[in-house]
Coordinates of C-alpha atoms and ligand atoms in Angstrom, one line a residue:
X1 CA 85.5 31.2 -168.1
X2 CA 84.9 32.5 -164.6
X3 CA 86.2 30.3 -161.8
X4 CA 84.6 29.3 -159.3
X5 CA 83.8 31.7 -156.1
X6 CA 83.2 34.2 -158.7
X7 CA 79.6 35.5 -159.3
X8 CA 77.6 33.2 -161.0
X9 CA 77.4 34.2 -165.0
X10 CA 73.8 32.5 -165.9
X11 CA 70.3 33.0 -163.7
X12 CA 69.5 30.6 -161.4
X13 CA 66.7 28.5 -163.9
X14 CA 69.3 28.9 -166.7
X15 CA 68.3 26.3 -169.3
X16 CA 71.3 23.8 -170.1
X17 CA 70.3 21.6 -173.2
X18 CA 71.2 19.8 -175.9
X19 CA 68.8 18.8 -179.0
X20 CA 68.0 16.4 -181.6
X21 CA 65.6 16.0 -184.5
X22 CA 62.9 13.1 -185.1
X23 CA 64.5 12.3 -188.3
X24 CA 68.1 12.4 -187.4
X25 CA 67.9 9.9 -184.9
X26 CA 64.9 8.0 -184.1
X27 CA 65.0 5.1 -187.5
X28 CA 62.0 3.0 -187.5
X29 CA 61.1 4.8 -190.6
X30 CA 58.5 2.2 -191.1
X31 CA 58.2 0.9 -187.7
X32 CA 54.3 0.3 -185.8
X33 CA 52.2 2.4 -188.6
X34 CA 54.5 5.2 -189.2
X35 CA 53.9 7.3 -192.4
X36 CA 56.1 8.2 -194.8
X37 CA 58.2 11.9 -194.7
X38 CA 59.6 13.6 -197.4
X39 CA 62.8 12.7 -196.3
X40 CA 62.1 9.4 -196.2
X41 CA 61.0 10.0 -200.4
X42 CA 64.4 12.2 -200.8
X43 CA 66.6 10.2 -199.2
X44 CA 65.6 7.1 -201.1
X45 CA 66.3 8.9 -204.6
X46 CA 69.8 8.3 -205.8
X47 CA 72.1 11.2 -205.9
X48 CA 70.2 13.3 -203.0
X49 CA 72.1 12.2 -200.2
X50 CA 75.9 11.9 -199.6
X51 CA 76.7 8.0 -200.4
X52 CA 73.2 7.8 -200.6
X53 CA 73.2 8.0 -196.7
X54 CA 69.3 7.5 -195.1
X55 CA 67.6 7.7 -192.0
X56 CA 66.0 4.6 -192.1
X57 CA 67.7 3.7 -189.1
X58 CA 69.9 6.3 -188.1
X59 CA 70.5 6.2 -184.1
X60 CA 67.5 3.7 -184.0
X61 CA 66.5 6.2 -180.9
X62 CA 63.3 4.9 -181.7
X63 CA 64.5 1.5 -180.3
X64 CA 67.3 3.0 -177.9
X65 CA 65.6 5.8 -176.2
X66 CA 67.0 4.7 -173.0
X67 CA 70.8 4.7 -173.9
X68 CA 69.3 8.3 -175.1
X69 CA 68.4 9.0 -172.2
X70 CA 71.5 7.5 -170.2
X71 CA 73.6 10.4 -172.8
X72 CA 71.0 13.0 -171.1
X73 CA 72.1 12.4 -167.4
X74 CA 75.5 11.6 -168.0
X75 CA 75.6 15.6 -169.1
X76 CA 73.7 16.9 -166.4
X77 CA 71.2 18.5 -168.8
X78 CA 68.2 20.2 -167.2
X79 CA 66.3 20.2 -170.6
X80 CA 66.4 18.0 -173.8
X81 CA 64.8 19.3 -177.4
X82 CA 63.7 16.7 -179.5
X83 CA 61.2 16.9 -182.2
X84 CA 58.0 14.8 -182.9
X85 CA 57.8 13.1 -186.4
X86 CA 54.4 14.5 -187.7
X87 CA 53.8 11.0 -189.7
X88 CA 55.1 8.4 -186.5
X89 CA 51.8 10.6 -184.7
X90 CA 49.6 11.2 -187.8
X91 CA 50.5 8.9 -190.9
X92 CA 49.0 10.6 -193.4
X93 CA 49.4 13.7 -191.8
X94 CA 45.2 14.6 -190.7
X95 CA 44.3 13.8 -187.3
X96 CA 41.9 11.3 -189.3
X97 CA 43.8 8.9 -188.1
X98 CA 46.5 9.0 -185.0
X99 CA 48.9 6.5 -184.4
X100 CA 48.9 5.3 -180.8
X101 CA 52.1 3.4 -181.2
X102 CA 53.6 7.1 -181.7
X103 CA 52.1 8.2 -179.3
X104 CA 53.3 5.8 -177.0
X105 CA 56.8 6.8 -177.7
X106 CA 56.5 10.2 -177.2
X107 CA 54.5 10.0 -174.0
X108 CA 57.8 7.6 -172.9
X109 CA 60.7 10.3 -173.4
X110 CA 58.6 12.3 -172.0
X111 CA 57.8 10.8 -168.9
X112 CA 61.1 9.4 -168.5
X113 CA 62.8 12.9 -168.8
X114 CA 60.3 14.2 -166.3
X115 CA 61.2 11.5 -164.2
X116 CA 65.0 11.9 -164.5
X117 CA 64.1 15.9 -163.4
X118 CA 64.8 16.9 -167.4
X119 CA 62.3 19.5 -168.7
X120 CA 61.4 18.4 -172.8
X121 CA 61.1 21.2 -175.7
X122 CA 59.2 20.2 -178.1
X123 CA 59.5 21.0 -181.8
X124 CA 56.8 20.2 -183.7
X125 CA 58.4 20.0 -187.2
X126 CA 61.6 19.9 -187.7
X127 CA 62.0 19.6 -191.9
X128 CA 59.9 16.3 -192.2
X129 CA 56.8 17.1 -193.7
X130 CA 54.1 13.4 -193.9
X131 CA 54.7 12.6 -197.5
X132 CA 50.8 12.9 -198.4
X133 CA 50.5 16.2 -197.7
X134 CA 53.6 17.2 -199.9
X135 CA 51.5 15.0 -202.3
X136 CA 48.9 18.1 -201.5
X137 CA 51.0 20.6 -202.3
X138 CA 53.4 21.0 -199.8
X139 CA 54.5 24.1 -198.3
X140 CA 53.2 25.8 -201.5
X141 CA 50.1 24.9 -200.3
X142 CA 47.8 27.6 -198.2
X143 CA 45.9 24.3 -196.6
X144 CA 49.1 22.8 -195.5
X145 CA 49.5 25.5 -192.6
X146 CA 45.8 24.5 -191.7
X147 CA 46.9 20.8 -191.7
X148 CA 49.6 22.1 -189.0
X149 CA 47.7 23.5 -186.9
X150 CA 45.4 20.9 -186.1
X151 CA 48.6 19.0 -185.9
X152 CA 49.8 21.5 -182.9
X153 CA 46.4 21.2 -181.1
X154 CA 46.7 17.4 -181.3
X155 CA 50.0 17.5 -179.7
X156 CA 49.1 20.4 -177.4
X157 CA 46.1 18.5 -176.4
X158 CA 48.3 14.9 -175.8
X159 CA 51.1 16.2 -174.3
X160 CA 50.9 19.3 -173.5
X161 CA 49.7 18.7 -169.9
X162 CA 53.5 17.6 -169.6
X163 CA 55.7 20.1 -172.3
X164 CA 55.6 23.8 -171.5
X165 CA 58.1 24.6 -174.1
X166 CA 57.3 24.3 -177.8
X167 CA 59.0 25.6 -181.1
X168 CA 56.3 24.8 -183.9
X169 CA 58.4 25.2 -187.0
X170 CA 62.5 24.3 -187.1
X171 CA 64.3 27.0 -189.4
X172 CA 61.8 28.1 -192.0
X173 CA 64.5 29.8 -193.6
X174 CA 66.2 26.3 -194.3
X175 CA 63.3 24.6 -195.6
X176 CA 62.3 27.3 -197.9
X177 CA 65.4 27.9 -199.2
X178 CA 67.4 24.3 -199.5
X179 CA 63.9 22.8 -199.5
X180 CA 62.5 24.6 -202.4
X181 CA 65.2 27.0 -204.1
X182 CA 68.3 25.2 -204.0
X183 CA 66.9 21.3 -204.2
X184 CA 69.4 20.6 -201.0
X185 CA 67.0 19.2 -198.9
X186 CA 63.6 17.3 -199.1
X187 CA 61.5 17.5 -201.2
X188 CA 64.3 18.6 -203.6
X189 CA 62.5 21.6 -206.0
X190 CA 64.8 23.6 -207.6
X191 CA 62.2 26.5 -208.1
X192 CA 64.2 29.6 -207.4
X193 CA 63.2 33.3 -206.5
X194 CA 59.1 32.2 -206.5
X195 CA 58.4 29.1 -204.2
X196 CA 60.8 29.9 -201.3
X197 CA 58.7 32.9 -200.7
X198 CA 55.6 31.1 -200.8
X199 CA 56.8 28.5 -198.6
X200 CA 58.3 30.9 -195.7
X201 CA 55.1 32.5 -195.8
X202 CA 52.7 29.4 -195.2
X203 CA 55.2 28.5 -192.8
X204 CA 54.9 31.8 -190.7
X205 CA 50.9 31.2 -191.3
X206 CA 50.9 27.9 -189.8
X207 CA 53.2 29.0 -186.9
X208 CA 51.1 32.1 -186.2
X209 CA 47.6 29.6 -186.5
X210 CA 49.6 27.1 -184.0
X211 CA 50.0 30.4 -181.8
X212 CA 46.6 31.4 -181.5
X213 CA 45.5 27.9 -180.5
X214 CA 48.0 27.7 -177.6
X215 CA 46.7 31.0 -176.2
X216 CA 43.3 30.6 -176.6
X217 CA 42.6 26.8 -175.7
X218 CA 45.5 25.7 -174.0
X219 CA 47.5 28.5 -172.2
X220 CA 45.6 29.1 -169.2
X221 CA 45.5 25.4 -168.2
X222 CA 49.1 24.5 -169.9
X223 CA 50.8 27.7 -169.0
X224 CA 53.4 26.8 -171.5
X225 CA 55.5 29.3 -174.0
X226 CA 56.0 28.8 -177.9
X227 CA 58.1 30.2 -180.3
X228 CA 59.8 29.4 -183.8
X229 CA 63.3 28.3 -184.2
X230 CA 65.2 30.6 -186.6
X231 CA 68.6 30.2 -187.6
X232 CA 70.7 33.4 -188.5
X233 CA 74.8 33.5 -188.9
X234 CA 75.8 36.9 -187.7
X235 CA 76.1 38.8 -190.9
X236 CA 78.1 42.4 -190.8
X237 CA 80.2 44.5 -193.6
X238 CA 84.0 44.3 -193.1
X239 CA 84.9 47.0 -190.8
X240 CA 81.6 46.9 -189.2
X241 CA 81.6 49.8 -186.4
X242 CA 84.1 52.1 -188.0
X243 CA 85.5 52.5 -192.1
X244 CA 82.9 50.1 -193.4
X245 CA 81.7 51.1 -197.3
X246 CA 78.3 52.5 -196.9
X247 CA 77.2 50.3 -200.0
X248 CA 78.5 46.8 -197.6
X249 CA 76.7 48.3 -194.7
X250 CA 73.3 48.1 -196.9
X251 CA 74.3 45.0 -198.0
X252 CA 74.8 43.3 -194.6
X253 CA 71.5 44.7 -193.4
X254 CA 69.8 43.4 -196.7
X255 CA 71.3 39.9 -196.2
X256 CA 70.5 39.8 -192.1
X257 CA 66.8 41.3 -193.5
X258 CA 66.5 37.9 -195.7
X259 CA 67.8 35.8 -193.7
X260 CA 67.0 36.3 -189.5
X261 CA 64.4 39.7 -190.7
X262 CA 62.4 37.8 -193.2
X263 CA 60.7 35.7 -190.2
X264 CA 61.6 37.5 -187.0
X265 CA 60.5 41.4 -188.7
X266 CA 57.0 39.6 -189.0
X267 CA 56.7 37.8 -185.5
X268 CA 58.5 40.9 -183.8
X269 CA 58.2 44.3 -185.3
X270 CA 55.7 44.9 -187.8
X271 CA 53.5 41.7 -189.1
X272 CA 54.9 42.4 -192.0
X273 CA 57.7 41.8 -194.1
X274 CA 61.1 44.0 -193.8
X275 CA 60.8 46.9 -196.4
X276 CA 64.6 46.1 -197.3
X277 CA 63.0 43.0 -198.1
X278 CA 60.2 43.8 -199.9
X279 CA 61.5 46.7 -201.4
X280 CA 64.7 44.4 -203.2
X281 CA 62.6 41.9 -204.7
X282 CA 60.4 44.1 -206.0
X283 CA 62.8 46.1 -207.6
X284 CA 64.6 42.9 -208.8
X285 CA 60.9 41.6 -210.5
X286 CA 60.6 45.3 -212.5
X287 CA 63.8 45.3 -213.8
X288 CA 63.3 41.6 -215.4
X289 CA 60.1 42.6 -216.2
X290 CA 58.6 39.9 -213.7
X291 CA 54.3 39.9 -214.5
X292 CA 52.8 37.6 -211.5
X293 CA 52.9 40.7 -208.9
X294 CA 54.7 40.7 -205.8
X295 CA 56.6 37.4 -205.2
X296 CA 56.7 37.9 -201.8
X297 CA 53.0 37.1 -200.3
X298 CA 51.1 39.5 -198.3
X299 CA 49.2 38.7 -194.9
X300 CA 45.4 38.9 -195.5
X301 CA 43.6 41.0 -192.7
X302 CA 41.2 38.2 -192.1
X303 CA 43.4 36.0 -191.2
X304 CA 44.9 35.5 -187.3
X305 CA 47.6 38.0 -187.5
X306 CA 50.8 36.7 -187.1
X307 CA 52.5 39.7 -184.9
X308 CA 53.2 39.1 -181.3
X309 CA 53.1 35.0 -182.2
X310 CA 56.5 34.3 -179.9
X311 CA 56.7 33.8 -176.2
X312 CA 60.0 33.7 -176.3
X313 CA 63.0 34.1 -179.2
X314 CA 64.2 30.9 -180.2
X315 CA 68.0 31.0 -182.4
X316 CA 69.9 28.5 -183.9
X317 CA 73.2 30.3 -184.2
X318 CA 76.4 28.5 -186.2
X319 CA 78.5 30.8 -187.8
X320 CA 79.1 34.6 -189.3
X321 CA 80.0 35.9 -192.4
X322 CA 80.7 39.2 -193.6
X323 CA 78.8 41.0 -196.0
X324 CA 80.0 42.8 -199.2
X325 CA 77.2 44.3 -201.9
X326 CA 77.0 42.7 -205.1
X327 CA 76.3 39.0 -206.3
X328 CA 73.0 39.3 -208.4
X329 CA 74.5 38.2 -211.3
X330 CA 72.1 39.8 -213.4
X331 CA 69.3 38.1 -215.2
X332 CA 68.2 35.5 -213.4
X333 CA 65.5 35.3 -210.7
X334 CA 66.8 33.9 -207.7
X335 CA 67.2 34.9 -203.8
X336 CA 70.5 35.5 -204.5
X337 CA 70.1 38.4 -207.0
X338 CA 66.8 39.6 -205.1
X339 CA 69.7 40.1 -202.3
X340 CA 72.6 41.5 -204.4
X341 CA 74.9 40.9 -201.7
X342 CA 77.4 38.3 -201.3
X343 CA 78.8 36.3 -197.7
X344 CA 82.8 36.3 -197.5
X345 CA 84.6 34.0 -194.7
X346 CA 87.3 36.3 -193.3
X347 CA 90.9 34.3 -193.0
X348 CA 91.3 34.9 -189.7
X349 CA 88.4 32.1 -188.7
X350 CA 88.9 28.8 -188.7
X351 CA 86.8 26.0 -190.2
X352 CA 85.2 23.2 -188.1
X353 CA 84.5 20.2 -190.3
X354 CA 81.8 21.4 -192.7
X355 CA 82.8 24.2 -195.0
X356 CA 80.0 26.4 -194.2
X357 CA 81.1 26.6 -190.4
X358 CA 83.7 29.3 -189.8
X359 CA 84.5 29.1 -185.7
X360 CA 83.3 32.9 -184.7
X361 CA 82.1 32.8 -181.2
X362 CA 81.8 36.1 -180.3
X363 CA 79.3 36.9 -183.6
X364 CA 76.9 35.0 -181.3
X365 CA 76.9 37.9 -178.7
X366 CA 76.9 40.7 -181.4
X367 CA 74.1 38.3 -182.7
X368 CA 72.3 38.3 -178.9
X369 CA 72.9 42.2 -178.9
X370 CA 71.4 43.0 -182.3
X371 CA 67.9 41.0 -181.6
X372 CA 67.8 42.6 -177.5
X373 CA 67.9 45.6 -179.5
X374 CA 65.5 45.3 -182.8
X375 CA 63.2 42.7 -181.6
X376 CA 62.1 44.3 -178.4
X377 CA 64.5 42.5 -175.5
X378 CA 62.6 39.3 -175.7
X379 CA 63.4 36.2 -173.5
X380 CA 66.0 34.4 -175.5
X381 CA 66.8 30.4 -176.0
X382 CA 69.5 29.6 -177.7
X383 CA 68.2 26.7 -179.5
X384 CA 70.9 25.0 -181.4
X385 CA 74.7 25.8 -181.8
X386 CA 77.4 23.2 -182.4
X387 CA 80.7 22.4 -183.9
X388 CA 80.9 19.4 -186.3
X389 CA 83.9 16.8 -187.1
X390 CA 84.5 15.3 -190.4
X391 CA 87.2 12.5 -191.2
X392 CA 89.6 10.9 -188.8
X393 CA 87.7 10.4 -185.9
X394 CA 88.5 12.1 -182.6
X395 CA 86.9 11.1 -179.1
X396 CA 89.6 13.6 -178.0
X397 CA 88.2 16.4 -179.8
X398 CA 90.2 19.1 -178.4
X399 CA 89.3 22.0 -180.7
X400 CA 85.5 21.3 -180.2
X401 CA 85.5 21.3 -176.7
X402 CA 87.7 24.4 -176.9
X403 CA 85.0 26.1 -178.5
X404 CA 82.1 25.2 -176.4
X405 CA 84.0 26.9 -173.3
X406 CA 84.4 29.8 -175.6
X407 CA 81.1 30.1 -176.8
X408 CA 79.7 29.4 -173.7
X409 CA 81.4 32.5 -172.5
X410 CA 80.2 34.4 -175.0
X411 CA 76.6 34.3 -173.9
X412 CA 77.5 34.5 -170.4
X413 CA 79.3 38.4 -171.6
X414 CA 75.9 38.9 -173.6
X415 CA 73.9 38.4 -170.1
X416 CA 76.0 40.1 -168.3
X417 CA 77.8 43.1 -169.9
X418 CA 74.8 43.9 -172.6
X419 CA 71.8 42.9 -170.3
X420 CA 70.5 40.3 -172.9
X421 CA 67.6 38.1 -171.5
X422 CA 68.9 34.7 -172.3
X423 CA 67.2 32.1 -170.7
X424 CA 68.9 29.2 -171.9
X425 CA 71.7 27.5 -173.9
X426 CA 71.0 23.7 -176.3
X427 CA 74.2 22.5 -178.1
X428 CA 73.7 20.7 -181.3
X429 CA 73.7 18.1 -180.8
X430 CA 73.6 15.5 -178.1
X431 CA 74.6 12.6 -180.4
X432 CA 76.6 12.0 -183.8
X433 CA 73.4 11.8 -186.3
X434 CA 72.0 11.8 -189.7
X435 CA 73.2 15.1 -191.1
X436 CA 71.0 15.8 -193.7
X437 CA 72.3 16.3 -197.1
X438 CA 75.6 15.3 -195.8
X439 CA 74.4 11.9 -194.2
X440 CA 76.7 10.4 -191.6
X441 CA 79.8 12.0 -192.9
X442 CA 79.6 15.0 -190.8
X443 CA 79.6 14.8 -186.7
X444 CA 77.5 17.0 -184.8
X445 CA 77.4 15.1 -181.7
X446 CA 78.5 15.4 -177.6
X447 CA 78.4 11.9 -177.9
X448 CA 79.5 9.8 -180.6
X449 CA 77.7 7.2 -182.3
X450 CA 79.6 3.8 -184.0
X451 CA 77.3 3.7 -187.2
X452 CA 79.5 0.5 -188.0
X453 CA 78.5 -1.7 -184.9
X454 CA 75.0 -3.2 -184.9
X455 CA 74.6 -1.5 -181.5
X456 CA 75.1 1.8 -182.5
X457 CA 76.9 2.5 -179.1
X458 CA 76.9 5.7 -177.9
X459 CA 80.4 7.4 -176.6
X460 CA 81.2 10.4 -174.8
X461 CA 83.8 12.9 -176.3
X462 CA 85.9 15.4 -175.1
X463 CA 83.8 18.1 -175.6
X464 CA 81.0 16.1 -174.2
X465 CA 82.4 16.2 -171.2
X466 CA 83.7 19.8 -171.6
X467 CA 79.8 20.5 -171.5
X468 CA 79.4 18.5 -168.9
X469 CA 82.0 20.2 -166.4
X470 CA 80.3 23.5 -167.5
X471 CA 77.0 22.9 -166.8
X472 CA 78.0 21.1 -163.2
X473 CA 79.9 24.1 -162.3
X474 CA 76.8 26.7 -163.1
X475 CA 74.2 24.4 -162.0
X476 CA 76.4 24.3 -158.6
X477 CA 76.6 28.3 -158.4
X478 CA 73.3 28.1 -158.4
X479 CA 72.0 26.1 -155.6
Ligands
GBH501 C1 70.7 23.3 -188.3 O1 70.6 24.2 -189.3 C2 69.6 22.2 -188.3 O2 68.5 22.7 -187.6 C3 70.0 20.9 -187.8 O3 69.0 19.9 -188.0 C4 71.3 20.5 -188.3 O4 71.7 19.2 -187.9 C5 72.3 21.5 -187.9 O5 72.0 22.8 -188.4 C6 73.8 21.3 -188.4 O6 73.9 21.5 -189.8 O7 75.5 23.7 -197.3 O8 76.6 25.7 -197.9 O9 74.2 25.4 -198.4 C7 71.6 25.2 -189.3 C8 71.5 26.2 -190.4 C9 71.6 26.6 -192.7 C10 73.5 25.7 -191.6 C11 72.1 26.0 -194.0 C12 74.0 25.1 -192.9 C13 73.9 25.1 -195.3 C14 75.0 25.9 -196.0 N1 72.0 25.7 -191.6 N2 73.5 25.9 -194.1 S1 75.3 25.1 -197.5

């Protein structure tokens, strides 16, 4: 880390953030006219969850906003992300009916952040969908990205007088692929190598839709920015830049063109889908001798295209893997064999908590690098990375706070060394939370939460304050 006296690393309106999602935190599942989600259905079947783990209450941030809030300051954050629950605004998930007691909420954080000099993002859905429209079909469903959109106008016409940053959809990737291939995440289908391609694509539709709607009815007045949150490890062959097999090179660019390409190819480059992309799958349907035509959707002409739908690049960055071709076992049809290409952990990289997170900083600035470079230099928010804890409990959680500094770091070499436009910086997450499939066991937080006491006090770690000294020090350099 630079010291201080140096040069300052980060631009002067450098965003410092931290984020959270409805659902992770807030509780009041039920509370003043809420609708169900379709985590709220998957998380109340046995055998979904880890110890059958809900969100029913979670943080209760629905209740303790303020000692939220309190968390916020104590950092020094200039920005908070949270997301809206679609069903606490809009039960059954129409604007047929709006939920006032939602709104209420919302239009509090917001106006306390304002007040406390904290800018919001907003997500707009962040993987919980209102259970009756997953009743309609879901993701699956062509009217469901409709059903967002007037979703997005509702909130841009309630709040957006007051939040000029928005991410409509959280991770599209995720929510295809655990939602709807794997069965790892609400609502739990287990339909491999069809639906996840369906879903990504009404997803990109209803972002694209949301789009449109800022920029023709709102922008001008709001003078916002919206994007889409997509999450990408930094995916290369062993030996990337010198000795690499030319059949691993393919494969890493296959499995970065199904992963980050598969959204950010559309939004950025083309409108379309990557032809790597394409090109796999439809190879993989002819040689099973696949009938129902392309399984990955095409845009129609007559709808709003969906090219040049980003103000800004949002990425949720975790973790790298390298890349070595092979892993379509054959006969099945599944994203993994459309990809024939399979994700090593090299030895050398530690694991933080969860398996899937191998510590690999610097992939994040080969990561910030790549997208300068293939999706045009856009204006770059890094909107979730994070280090988890599992097991024995450690406020002093030396290794995390470790590898914030380092991370941190990172991006400030990525601004300054390779000229990428990053605008700001959210760690994941800014308190211990409801962590999906693996419930409560796994820590994501700057702050950590006593799930135990009927408070559910909030506590600052290490690495809390870590992030804390940071952002003080470049918020200083600043002035
Ligand atoms: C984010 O996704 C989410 O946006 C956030 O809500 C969540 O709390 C955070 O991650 C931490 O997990 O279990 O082996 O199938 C990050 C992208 C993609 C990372 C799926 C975990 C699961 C690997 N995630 N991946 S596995």
């Amino acid at each position: 880390m630079p010291t201080s006296g140096e040069k300052n690393m980060f631009p002067r309106d450098f965003a410092w953030g931290a984020g959270t999602a409805a659902y992770q935190i807030e509780g009041g599942w039920q509370a003043d006219g809420k609708g169900p989600s379709i985590w709220d259905t998957f998380c109340h079947e046995k055998g979904r969850v880890f110890g059958e783990h809900n969100g029913d209450e979670a943080c209760n941030s629905y209740e303790l906003w303020e000692k939220d809030l309190e968390c916020i300051q104590q950092l020094g954050l200039t920005h908070y992300r949270l997301s809206f629950s679609w069903a606490r605004l809009l039960p059954d998930g129409t604007t047929q009916h709006v939920n006032q007691k939602g709104v209420q909420y919302y239009n509090k954080v917001i106006d306390d952040l304002l007040a406390c000099d904290v800018s919001p993002m907003v997500t707009l859905y962040h993987f919980d969908l209102p259970q009756a429209l997953q009743d309609g079909g879901g993701w699956k469903s062509a009217s469901t990205a409709t059903l967002f959109d007037a979703y997005a106008k509702f909130c841009f016409r309630t709040f957006g007088d007051r939040v000029k940053l928005w991410v409509t959809v959280n991770e599209p990737y995720v929510c295809a692929k655990l939602g709807h291939e794997d069965g790892l995440h609400a609502p739990g289908l287990k339909e491999p190598g069809v639906a996840a391609y369906l879903v990504g694509h009404n997803m990109l539709r209803a972002h694209a839709m949301a789009w449109h709607s800022y920029n023709s009815c709102f922008r001008a007045k709001q003078k916002g920015a919206v994007s889409l949150a997509l999450n990408s490890d930094w995916l290369e062959a062993p030996e990337a830049g010198g000795g690499a097999e030319d059949d691993d090179a393919d494969a890493a660019e296959r499995q970065l063109a199904f992963t980050l390409g598969w959204f950010a190819w559309p939004v950025f480059v083309t409108g379309d889908y990557p032809d790597v992309m394409r090109s796999a799958i439809d190879a993989r349907s002819e040689r099973l001798g696949w009938r129902g035509g392309s399984r990955l959707p095409r845009f129609e002409e007559d709808e709003p295209p969906v090219l040049g739908t980003a103000d800004f690049f949002a990425l949720n960055y975790y973790t790298s893997r390298k890349v070595v071709a092979g892993g379509g076992r054959g006969g099945t049809l599944c994203m993994k064999n459309d990809r024939d290409a399979r994700d090593v952990l090299d030895p050398s990289w530690p694991i933080c908590g969860v398996s899937w997170l191998a510590v690999v900083p610097c992939g994040l600035r080969k990561l910030l690098k790549y997208i300068k470079d293939t999706f045009n230099n856009p204006a770059v928010y890094i909107t979730e990375n994070g280090f988890s804890q599992v097991g024995q409990l450690q406020i002093e959680d030396v290794q995390r706070s470790e590898f914030y500094k380092d991370t941190i770091s990172e991006v400030a070499k990525a601004i300054q060394e390779d000229g990428v436009d990053v605008r700001g910086y959210f760690a994941w997450s800014l308190l211990d939370n409801f962590e999906w499939a693996d419930g409560f066991s796994v820590r994501f937080g700057l702050f950590h939460v006593d799930f135990a006491d009927a408070r559910l006090s909030r506590t600052i770690y290490r690495s809390g304050r870590e992030y804390a000294k940071i952002i003080s020090k470049f918020r200083c350099q600043s002035k």
